[in-house]
């Protein structure tokens, strides 16, 4: 008997879309009330208070919501935001997914449920196995599960194994996960960051010699100008609004560059400051530039031209710190204003007006997220951002620098400790010395290459440390087909998602402890450590009783797989399970910057990793200088349709859907919506809430997605927006960013079909 077809996408349900005006104020009391409402619904009153009191405290757990840092010195009694509260309440939920649950529902039946329903079923309590052609998952002993994994891995063909990581994984687990891959003999370490900030890492490494941001939280108190581009902090990094409002309180200005005028940038009430709740709140953005989707490269080149015209460059800084300046100036001279204006959608006068403000800035920070990183030309756009900052000498100076705002709470740390499909020789040789293994030197696959390889039947085993690769990846149909070609897929997870349903021929679910939970091992309770968006490494200690007695920590699961595969030869895998200090000692010996790791991570607030451009400035580029990198002016060609971006609503965490509302955009009770400019709607004869279909055409292949309700919205003409992951079916697998290979989730050309 074979399994009935399994749905790879959330079913389309009847939605009663309600459209209201976006709110005048964000956060404030409503956000606090919402946080408690969700917490109490999922976990009850006393557990809600307990988690809220310990989140982001020096002795508590790191909020799994996002990678925004916590204040260095002072921490309030409640250091969280509404969306962080949703993230930890849904982890601490009292609901459970038990073996009985799996015997009640077949995999096919589960796949007919929505993504939101799947998550709401609660925490997975026991290891589960789905055998070839089986219709249901059945419980399995841990040891048996590890043997299945070990038996499925052919050490003679290590390139047929891949180990995915999602960015909630701790430093300790990620370091061992990467080491396990290298002992197996592969650098196949696809990672959520391949779909996220990979473009930032690639571009910044080339420009400034480090693939990370260069500012601290305190820099926001000293910046005279902060530009927030391609990012929606009100929803995705709400605690960042506090930093932006304190920049303003200290006399700085904030500019927003975004096709949408996101509500949170207009007026923000600090939920942790009672006065803020009562008052009118702070207006965050002093000015908003409604750039066209993917018009940022043009816009930043325009700003650079204005600086050149005003002759306000920092010549001393350029002279002593940079390379490639003359070529860049020539490039700017050759770049035509007409092209800049048509690609950015912003008039020359407006660009000059903003360019003059930038010219006068003595300390400028540019922050960005997915609105910049998920386009074909993302890497060159980030070069343009850095070029602008280099012109003004905004590095190695208080209140200035680059701030790529990371997503997952430890995605940056995972990369630092070795989750990398093309690691450096120095890292691999340090791993070899530490563990007595011979790491492979050839590059492994990233997420796109993994799916391409699996489509060609090149992958036998896929082990996933967290995440929901099926739904997070582009081209859902191709991704589902690729995954179903794999012999064994293994999900190390806390909650149920569609990656547990669309699986390889055989599948395992290995349930793990979450951040909020006590991690008790032989030598006592353990803590883990994480690195936030500003390069601070600090501890995270869970305090809640684990959701089930069968759960294992991510560290224990990684080590157990290593132990079954290799016994203690030569890595003594089981020793790490009992004492995480040993893992940190090992990290310290392998990775520069972790000196006295076990001592410093126990200090309040943790420690900063070294950062050349910030600390010096010094530049670890081949030339030893920061690089002006000139790239051709480019923007996506939309002559054949609309350019669509796929974004997050206020009620989701990546592929986890908490609710159906997007409060800050005034959209309620619906997710299958398209934001569209009212003039475009009129030209197409479309009325509000009307249902349309979308089709993307790429390399001669058409991809369809049906039934989207149209919401009239202030968005540039020719641009539309939909939510991820529902719209991922429209993103072609091979539509990727140059150099970083990130799916172009923010620029997909689509046509609208009226029903
Ligand atoms: N509550 C919550 N928090 C989260 C997440 C979550 O899903 N929910 N996800 C986490 C993760 S992993 C990440 S990576 C971050 C994501 O954080 P964001 O990057 O803020 O998330 P997106 O919703 O993808 O928003 C992208 C923003 O870029 C804008 N944009 C799109 N295209 C362009 C463009 O071409 N140019 C410009 N200038 N702007 C553009 C959109 O209008 C939108 O405001 O958030 C993290 N935090
Ligand atoms: N179209 C489109 N696609 C996108 C994006 C976009 O903007 N547009 N954004 C991309 C980005 S920025 C990212 S980062 C990726 C996200 O890709 P992923 O990181 O793969 O996806 P998540 O939805 O964050 O994963 C959620 C699952 O993680 C598991 N989980 C939660 N906490 C833990 C934990 O502590 N340990 C373990 N082991 N598992 C846990 C749960 O089972 C949960 O269901 O998606 C990308 N995909
Ligand atoms: Mo992300």
mmCIF file of C-alpha atoms and ligand atoms in Angstrom, residues 192 196 370 407-408 648 654, ligand 3:
data_model
loop_
_atom_site.group_PDB
_atom_site.id
_atom_site.type_symbol
_atom_site.label_atom_id
_atom_site.label_comp_id
_atom_site.label_asym_id
_atom_site.label_seq_id
_atom_site.Cartn_x
_atom_site.Cartn_y
_atom_site.Cartn_z
ATOM 1 C CA UNK A 192 18.280 29.171 6.908
ATOM 2 C CA UNK A 196 18.014 35.196 4.704
ATOM 3 C CA UNK A 370 15.063 41.067 3.893
ATOM 4 C CA UNK A 407 16.375 37.330 11.910
ATOM 5 C CA UNK A 408 16.560 34.121 13.903
ATOM 6 C CA UNK A 648 5.646 38.637 6.929
ATOM 7 C CA UNK A 654 8.449 32.734 9.516
HETATM 8 MO MO1 LIG B 3 15.666 35.080 8.417
#
